[in-house]
mmCIF file of N, CA and C in Angstrom:
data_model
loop_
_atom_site.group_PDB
_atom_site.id
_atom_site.type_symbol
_atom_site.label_atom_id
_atom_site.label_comp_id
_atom_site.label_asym_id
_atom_site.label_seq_id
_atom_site.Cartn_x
_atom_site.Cartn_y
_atom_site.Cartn_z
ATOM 1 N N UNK A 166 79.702 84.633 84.874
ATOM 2 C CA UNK A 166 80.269 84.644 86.199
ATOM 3 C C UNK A 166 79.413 85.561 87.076
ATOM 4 N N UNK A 167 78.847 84.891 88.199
ATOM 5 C CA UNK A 167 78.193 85.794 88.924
ATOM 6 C C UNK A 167 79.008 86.920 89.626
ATOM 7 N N UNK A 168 77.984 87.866 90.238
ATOM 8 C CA UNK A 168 78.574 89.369 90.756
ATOM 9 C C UNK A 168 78.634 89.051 92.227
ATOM 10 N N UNK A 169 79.464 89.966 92.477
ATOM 11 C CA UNK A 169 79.756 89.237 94.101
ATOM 12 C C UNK A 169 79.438 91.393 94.680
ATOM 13 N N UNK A 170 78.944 91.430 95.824
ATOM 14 C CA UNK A 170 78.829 93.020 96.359
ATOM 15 C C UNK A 170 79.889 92.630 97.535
ATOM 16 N N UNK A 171 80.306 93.546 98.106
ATOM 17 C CA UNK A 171 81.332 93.842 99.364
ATOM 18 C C UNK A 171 80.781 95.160 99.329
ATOM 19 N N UNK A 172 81.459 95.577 100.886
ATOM 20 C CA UNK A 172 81.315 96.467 101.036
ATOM 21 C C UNK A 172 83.124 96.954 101.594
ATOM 22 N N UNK A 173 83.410 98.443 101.387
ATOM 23 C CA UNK A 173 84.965 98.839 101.963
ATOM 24 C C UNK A 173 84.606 100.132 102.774
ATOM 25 N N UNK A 174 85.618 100.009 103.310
ATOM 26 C CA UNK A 174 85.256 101.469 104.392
ATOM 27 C C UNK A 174 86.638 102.422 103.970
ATOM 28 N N UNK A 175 86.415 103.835 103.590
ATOM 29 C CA UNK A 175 87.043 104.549 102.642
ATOM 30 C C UNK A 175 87.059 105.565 103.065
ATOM 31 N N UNK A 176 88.088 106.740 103.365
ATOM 32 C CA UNK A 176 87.932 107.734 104.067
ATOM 33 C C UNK A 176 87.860 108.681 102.945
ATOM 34 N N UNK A 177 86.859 109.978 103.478
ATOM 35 C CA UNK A 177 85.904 110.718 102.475
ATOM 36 C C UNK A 177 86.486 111.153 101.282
ATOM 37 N N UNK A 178 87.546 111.803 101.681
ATOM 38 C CA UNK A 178 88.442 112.251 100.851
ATOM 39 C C UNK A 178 89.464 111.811 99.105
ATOM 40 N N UNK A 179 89.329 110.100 100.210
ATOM 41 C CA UNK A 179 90.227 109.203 99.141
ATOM 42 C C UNK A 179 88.585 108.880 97.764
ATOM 43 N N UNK A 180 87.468 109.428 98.809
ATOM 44 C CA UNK A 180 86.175 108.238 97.245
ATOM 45 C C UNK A 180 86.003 109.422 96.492
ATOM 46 N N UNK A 181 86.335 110.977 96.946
ATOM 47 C CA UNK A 181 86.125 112.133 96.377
ATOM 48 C C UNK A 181 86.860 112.235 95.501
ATOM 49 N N UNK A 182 88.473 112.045 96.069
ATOM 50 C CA UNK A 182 89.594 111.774 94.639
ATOM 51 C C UNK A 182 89.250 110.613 93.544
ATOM 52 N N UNK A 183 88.595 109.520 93.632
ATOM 53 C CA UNK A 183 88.993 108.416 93.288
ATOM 54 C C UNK A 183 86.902 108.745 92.079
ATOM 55 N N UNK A 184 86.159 109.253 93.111
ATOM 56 C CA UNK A 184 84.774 109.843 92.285
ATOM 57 C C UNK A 184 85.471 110.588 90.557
ATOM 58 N N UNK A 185 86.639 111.869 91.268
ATOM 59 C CA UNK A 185 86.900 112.504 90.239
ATOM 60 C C UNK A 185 87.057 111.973 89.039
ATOM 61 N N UNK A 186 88.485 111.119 89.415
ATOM 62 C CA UNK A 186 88.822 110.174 88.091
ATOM 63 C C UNK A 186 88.152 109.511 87.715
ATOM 64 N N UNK A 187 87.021 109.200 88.359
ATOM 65 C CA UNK A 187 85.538 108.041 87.457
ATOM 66 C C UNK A 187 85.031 108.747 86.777
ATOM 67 N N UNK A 188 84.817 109.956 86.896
ATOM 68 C CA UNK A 188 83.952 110.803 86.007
ATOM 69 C C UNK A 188 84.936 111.563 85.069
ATOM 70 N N UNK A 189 86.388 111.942 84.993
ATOM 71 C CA UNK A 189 87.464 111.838 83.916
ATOM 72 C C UNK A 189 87.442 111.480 83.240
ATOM 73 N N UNK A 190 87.642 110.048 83.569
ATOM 74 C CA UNK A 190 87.824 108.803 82.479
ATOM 75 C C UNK A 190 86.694 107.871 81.472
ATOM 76 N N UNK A 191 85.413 108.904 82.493
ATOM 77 C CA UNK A 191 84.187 108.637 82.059
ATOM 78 C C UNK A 191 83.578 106.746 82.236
ATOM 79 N N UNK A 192 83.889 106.367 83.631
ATOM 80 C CA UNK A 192 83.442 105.416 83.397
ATOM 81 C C UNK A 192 81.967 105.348 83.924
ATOM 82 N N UNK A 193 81.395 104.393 83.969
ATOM 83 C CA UNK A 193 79.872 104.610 83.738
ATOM 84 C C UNK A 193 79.413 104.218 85.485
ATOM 85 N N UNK A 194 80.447 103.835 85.893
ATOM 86 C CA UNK A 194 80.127 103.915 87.590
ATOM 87 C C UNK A 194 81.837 103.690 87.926
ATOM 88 N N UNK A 195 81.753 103.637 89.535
ATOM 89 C CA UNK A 195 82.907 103.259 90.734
ATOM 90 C C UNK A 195 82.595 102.010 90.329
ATOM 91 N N UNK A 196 82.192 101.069 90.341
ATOM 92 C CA UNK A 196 82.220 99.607 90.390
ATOM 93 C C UNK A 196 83.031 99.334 89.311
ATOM 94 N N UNK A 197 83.090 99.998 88.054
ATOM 95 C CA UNK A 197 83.699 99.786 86.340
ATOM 96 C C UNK A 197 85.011 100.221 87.201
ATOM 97 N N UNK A 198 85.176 101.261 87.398
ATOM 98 C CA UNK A 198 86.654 101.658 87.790
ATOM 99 C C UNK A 198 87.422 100.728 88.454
ATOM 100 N N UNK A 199 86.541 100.599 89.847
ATOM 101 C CA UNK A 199 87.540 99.305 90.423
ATOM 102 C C UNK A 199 87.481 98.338 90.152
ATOM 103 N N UNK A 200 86.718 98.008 89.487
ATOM 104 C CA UNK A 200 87.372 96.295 88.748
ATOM 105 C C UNK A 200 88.436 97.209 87.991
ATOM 106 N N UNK A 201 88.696 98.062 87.146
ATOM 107 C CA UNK A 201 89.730 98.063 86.498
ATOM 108 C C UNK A 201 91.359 98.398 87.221
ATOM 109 N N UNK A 202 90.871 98.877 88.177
ATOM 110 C CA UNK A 202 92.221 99.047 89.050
ATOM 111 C C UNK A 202 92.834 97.504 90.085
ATOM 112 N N UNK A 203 91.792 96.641 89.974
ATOM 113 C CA UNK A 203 92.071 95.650 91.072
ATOM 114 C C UNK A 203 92.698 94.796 89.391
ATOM 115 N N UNK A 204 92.179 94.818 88.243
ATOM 116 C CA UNK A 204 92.508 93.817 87.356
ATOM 117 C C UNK A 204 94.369 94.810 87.032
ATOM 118 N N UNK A 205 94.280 95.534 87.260
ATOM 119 C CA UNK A 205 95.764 96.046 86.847
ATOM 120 C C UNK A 205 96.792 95.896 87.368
ATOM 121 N N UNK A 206 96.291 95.548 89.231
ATOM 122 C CA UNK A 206 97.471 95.137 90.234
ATOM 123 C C UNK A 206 97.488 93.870 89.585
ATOM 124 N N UNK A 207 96.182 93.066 89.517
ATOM 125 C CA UNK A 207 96.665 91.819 89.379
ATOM 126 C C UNK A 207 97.742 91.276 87.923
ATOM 127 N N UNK A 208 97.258 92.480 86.944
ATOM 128 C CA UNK A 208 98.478 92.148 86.237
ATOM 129 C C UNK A 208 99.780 92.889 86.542
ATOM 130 N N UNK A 209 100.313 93.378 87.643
ATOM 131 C CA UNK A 209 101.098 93.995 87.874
ATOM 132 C C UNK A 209 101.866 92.953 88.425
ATOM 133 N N UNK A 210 101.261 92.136 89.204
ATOM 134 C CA UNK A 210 101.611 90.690 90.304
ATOM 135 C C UNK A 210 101.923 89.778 88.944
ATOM 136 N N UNK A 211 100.998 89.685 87.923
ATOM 137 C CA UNK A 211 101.647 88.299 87.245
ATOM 138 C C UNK A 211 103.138 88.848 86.419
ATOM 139 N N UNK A 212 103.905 90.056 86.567
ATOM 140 C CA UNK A 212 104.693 90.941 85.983
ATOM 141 C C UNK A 212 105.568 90.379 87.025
ATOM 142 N N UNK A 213 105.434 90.635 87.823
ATOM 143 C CA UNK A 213 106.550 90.746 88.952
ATOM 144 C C UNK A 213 106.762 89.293 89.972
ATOM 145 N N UNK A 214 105.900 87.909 89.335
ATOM 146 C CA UNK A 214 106.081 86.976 89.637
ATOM 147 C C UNK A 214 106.611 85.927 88.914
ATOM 148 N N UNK A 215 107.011 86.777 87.385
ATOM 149 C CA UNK A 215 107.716 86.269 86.676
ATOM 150 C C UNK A 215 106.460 85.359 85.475
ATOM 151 N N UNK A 216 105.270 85.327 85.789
ATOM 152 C CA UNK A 216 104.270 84.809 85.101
ATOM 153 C C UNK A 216 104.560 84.862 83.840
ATOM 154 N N UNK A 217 103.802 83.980 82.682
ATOM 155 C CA UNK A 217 103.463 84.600 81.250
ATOM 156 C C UNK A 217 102.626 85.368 81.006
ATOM 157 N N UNK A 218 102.979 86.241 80.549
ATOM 158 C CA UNK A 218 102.567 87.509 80.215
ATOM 159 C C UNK A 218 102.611 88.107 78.581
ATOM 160 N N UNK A 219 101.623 88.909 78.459
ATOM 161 C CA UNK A 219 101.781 89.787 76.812
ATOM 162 C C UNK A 219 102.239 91.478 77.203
ATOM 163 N N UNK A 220 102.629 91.899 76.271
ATOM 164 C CA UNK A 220 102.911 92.890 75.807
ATOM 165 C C UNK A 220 103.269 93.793 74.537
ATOM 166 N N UNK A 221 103.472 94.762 74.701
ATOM 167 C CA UNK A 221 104.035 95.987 73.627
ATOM 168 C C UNK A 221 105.373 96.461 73.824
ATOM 169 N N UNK A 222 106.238 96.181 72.735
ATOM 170 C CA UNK A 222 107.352 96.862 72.999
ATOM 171 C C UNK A 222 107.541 98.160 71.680
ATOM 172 N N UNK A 223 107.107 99.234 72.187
ATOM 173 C CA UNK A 223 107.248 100.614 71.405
ATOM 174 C C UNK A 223 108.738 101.157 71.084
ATOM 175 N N UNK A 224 109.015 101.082 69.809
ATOM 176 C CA UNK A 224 110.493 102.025 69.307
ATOM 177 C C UNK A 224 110.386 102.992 68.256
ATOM 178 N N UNK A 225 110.669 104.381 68.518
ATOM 179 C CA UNK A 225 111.439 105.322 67.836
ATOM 180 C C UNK A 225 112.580 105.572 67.136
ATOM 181 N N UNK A 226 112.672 105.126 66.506
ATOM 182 C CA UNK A 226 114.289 105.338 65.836
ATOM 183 C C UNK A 226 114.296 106.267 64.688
ATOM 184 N N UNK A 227 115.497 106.573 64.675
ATOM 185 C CA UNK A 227 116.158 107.142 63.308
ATOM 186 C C UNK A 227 116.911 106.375 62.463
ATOM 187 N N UNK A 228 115.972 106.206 61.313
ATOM 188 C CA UNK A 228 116.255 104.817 60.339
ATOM 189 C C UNK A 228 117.575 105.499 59.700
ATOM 190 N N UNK A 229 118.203 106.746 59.360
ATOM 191 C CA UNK A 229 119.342 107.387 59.014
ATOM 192 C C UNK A 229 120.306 106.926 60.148
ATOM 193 N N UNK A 230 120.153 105.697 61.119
ATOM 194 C CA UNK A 230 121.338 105.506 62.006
ATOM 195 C C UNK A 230 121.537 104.390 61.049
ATOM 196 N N UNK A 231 123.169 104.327 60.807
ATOM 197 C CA UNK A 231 123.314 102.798 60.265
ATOM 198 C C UNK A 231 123.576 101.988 61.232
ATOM 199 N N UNK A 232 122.641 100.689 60.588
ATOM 200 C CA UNK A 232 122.714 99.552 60.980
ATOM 201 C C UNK A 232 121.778 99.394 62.648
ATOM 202 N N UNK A 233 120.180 100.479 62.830
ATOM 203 C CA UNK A 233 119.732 99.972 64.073
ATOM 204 C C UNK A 233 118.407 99.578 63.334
ATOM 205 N N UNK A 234 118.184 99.435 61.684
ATOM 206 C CA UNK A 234 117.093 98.454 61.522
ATOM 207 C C UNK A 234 117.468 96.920 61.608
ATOM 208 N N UNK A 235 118.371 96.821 61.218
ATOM 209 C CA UNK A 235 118.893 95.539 61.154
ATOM 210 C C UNK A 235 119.251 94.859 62.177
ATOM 211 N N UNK A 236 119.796 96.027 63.168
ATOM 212 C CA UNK A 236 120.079 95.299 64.822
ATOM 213 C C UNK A 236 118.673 94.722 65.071
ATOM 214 N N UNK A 237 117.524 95.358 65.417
ATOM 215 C CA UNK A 237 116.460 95.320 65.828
ATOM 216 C C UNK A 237 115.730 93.948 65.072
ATOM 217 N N UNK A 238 116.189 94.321 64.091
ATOM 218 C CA UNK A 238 115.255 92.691 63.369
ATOM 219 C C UNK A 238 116.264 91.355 63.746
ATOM 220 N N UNK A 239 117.263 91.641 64.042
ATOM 221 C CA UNK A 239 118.648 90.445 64.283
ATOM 222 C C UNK A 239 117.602 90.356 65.740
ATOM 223 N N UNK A 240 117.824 91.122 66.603
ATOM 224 C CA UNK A 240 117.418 90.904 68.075
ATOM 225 C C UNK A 240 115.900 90.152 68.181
ATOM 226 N N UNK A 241 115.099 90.587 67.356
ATOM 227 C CA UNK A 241 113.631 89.810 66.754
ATOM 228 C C UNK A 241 113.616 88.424 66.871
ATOM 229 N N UNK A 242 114.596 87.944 65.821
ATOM 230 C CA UNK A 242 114.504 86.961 64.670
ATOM 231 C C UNK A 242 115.385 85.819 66.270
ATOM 232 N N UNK A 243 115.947 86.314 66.951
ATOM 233 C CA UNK A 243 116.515 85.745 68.086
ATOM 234 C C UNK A 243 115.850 85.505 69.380
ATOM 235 N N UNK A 244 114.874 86.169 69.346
ATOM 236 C CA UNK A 244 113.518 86.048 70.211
ATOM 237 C C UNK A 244 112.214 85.197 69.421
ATOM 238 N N UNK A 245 112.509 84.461 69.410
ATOM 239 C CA UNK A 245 111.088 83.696 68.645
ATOM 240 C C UNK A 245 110.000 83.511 69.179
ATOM 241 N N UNK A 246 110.441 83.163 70.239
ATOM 242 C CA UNK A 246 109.374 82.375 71.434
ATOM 243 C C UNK A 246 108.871 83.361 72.015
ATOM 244 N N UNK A 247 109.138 84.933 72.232
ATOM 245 C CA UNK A 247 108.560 86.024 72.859
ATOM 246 C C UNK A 247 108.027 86.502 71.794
ATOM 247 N N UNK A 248 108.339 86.901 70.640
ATOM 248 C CA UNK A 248 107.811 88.088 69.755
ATOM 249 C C UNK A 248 106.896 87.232 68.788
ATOM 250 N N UNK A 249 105.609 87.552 69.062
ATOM 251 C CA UNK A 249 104.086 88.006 67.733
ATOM 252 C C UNK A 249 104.035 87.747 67.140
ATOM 253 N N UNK A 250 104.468 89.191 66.804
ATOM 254 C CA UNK A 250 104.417 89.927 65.480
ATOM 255 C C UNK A 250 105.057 91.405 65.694
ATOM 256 N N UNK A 251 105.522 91.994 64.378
ATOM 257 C CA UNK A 251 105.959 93.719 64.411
ATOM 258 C C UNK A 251 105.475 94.342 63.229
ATOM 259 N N UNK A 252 105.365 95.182 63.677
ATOM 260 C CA UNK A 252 104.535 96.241 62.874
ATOM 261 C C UNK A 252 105.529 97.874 62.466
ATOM 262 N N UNK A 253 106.105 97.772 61.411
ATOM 263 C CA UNK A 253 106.643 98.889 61.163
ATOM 264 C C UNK A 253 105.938 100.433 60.162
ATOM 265 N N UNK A 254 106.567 101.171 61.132
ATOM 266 C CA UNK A 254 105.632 102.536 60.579
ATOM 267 C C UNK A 254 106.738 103.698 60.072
ATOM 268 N N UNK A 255 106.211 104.385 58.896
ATOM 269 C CA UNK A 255 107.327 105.191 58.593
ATOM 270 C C UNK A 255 106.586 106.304 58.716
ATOM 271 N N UNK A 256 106.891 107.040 60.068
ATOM 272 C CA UNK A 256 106.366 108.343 60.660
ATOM 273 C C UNK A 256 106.928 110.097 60.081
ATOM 274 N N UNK A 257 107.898 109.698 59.456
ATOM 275 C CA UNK A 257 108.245 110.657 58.733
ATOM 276 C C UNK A 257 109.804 110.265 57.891
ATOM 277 N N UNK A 258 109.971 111.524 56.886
ATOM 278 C CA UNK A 258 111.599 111.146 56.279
ATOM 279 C C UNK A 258 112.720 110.560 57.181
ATOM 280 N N UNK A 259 112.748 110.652 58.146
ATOM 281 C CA UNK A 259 113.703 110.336 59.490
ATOM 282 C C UNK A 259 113.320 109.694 60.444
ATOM 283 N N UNK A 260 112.114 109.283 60.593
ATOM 284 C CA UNK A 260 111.882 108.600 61.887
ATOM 285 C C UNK A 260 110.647 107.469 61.265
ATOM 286 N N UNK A 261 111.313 106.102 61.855
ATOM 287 C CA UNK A 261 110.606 105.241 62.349
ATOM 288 C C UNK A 261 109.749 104.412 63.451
ATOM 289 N N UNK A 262 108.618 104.052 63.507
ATOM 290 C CA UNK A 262 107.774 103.272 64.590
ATOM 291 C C UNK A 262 107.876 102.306 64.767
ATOM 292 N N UNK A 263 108.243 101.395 65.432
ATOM 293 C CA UNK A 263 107.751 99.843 65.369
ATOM 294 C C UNK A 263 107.361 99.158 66.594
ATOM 295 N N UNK A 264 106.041 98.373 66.855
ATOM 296 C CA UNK A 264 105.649 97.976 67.729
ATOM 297 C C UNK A 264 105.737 96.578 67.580
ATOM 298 N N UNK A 265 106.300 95.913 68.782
ATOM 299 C CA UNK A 265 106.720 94.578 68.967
ATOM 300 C C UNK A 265 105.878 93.781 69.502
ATOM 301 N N UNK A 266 104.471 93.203 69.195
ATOM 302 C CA UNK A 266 103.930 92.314 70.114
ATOM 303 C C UNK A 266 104.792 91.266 70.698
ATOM 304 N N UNK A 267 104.838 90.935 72.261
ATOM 305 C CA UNK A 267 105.680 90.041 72.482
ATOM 306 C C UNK A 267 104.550 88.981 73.576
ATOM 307 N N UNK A 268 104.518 87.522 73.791
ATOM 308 C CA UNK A 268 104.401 86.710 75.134
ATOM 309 C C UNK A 268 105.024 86.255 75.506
ATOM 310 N N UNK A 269 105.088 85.768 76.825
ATOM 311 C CA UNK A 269 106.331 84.761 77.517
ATOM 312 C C UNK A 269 106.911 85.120 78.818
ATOM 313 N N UNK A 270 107.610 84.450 78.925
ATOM 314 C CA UNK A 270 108.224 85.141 80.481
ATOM 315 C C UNK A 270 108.797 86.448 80.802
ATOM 316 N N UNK A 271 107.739 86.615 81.835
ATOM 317 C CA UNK A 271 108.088 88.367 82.013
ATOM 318 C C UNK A 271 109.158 88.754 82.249
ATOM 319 N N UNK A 272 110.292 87.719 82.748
ATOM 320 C CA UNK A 272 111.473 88.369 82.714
ATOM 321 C C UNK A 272 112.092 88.226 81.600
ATOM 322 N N UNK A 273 112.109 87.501 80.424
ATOM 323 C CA UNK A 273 112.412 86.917 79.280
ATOM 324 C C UNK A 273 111.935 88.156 78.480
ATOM 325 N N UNK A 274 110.737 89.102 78.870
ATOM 326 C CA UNK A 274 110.486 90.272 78.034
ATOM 327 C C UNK A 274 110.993 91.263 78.292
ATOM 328 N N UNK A 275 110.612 91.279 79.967
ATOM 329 C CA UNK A 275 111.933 92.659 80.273
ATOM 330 C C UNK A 275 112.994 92.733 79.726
ATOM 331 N N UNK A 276 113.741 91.718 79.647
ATOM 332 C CA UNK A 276 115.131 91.621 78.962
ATOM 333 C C UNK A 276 114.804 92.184 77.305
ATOM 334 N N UNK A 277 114.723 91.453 76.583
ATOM 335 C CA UNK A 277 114.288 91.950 75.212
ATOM 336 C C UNK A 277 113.762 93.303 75.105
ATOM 337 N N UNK A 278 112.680 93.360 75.590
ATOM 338 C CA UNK A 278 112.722 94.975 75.864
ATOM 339 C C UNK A 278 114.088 96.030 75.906
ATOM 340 N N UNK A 279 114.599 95.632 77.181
ATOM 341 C CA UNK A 279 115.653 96.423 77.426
ATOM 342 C C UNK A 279 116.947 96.420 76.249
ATOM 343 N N UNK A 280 116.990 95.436 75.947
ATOM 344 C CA UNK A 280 118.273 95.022 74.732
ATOM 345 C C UNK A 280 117.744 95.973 73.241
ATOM 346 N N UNK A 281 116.804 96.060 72.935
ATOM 347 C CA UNK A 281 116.225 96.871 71.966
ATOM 348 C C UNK A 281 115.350 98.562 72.360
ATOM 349 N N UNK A 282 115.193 98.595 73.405
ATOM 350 C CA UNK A 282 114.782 100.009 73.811
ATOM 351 C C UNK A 282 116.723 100.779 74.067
ATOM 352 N N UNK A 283 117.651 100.243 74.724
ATOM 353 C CA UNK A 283 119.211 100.622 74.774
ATOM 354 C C UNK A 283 119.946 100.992 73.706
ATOM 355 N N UNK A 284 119.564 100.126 72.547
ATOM 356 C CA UNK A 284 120.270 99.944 71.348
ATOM 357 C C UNK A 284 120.349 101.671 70.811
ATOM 358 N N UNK A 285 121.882 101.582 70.392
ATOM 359 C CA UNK A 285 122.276 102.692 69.706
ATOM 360 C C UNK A 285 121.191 103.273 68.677
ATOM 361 N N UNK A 286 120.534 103.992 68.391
ATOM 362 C CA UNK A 286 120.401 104.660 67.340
ATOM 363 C C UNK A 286 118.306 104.595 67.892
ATOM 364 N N UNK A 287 118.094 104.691 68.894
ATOM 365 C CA UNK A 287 116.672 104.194 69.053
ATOM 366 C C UNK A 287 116.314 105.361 70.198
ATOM 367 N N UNK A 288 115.696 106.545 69.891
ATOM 368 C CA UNK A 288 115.335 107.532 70.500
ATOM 369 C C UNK A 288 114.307 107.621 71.860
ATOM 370 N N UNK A 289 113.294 106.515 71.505
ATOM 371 C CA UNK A 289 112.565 106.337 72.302
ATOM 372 C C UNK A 289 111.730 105.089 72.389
ATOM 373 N N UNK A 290 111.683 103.830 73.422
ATOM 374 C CA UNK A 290 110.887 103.260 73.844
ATOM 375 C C UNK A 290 110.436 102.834 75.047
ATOM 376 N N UNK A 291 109.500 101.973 75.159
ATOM 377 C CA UNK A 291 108.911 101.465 76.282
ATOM 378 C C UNK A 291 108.041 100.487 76.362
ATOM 379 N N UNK A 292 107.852 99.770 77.447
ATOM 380 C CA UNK A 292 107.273 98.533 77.213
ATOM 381 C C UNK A 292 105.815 98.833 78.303
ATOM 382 N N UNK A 293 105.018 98.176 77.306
ATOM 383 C CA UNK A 293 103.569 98.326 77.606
ATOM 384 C C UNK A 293 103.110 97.185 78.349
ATOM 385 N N UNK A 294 103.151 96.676 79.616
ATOM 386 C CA UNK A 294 102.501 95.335 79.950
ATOM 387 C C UNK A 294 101.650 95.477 80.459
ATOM 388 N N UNK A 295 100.936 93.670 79.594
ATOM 389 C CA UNK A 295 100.129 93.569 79.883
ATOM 390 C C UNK A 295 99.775 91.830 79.951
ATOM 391 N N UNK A 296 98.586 91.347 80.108
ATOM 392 C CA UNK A 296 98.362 89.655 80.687
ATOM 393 C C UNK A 296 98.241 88.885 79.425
ATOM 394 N N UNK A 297 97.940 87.768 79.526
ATOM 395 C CA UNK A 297 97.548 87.278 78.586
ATOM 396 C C UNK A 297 96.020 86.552 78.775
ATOM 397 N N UNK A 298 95.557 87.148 79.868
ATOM 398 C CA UNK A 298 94.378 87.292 80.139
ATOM 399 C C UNK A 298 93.944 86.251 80.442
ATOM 400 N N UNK A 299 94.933 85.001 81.004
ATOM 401 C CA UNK A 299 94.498 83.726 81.558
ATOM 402 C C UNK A 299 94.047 83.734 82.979
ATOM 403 N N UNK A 300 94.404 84.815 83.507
ATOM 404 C CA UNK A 300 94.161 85.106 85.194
ATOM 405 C C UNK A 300 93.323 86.215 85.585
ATOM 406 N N UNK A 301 93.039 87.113 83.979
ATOM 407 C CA UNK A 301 92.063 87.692 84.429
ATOM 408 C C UNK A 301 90.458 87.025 83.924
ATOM 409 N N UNK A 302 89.723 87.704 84.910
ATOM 410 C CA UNK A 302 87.984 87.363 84.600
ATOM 411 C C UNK A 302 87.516 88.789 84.431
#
């Protein structure tokens, strides 16, 4: 795909802030950065237009709660068409990881998300979105 140049007009201050974080994050120029910030709205837009979309759904639990491994795999096994794959991690005597690859309709994930990040006995999650990379280049 060819490269396309533009030019933007940027007041000093905002390319000084925006310089910093290029050299933070260590990217190898401003041009790397903003493609990565223009590709993030745009998956922000296929999020919020209801698009198909991928993601991560991250959970913490305490496997000593009864009955929130089993919720969680019931809520899974009922999502077919959104969820992957999962990946379970045993992070210590008391606490479990599990990451939910999910695709499908972004509101169809929000939901699932939310029904299993709420669930009794689940300390901490959150959902990671992201595209399925049909709209990005």
């Amino acid at each position: 795909m060819p490269l396309v140049r533009f030019s933007v007009s940027i007041d000093q201050e905002l390319v000084e802030a925006f310089d910093s974080l290029v050299e933070a994050q260590g990217y190898a120029n401003r041009s790397e950065a903003i493609r990565d910030a223009m590709r993030s709205r745009l998956v922000r837009q296929e999020w919020e237009k209801g698009d198909e979309v991928a993601g991560v759904i991250t959970l913490l639990y305490d496997h000593h709660r009864h009955g929130v491994s089993e919720a969680l795999t019931e809520i899974q096994h009922h999502a077919l068409a959104e969820v992957i794959s999962a990946t379970h991690v045993h992070v210590d005597e008391d606490n479990c990881l599990e990451f939910v690859a999910v695709r499908g309709e972004a509101r169809a994930i929000e939901k699932l998300a939310d029904r299993m990040i709420s669930l009794k006995g689940v300390k901490h999650g959150a959902l990671t979105a992201t595209s399925t990379g049909k709209k990005l280049r």
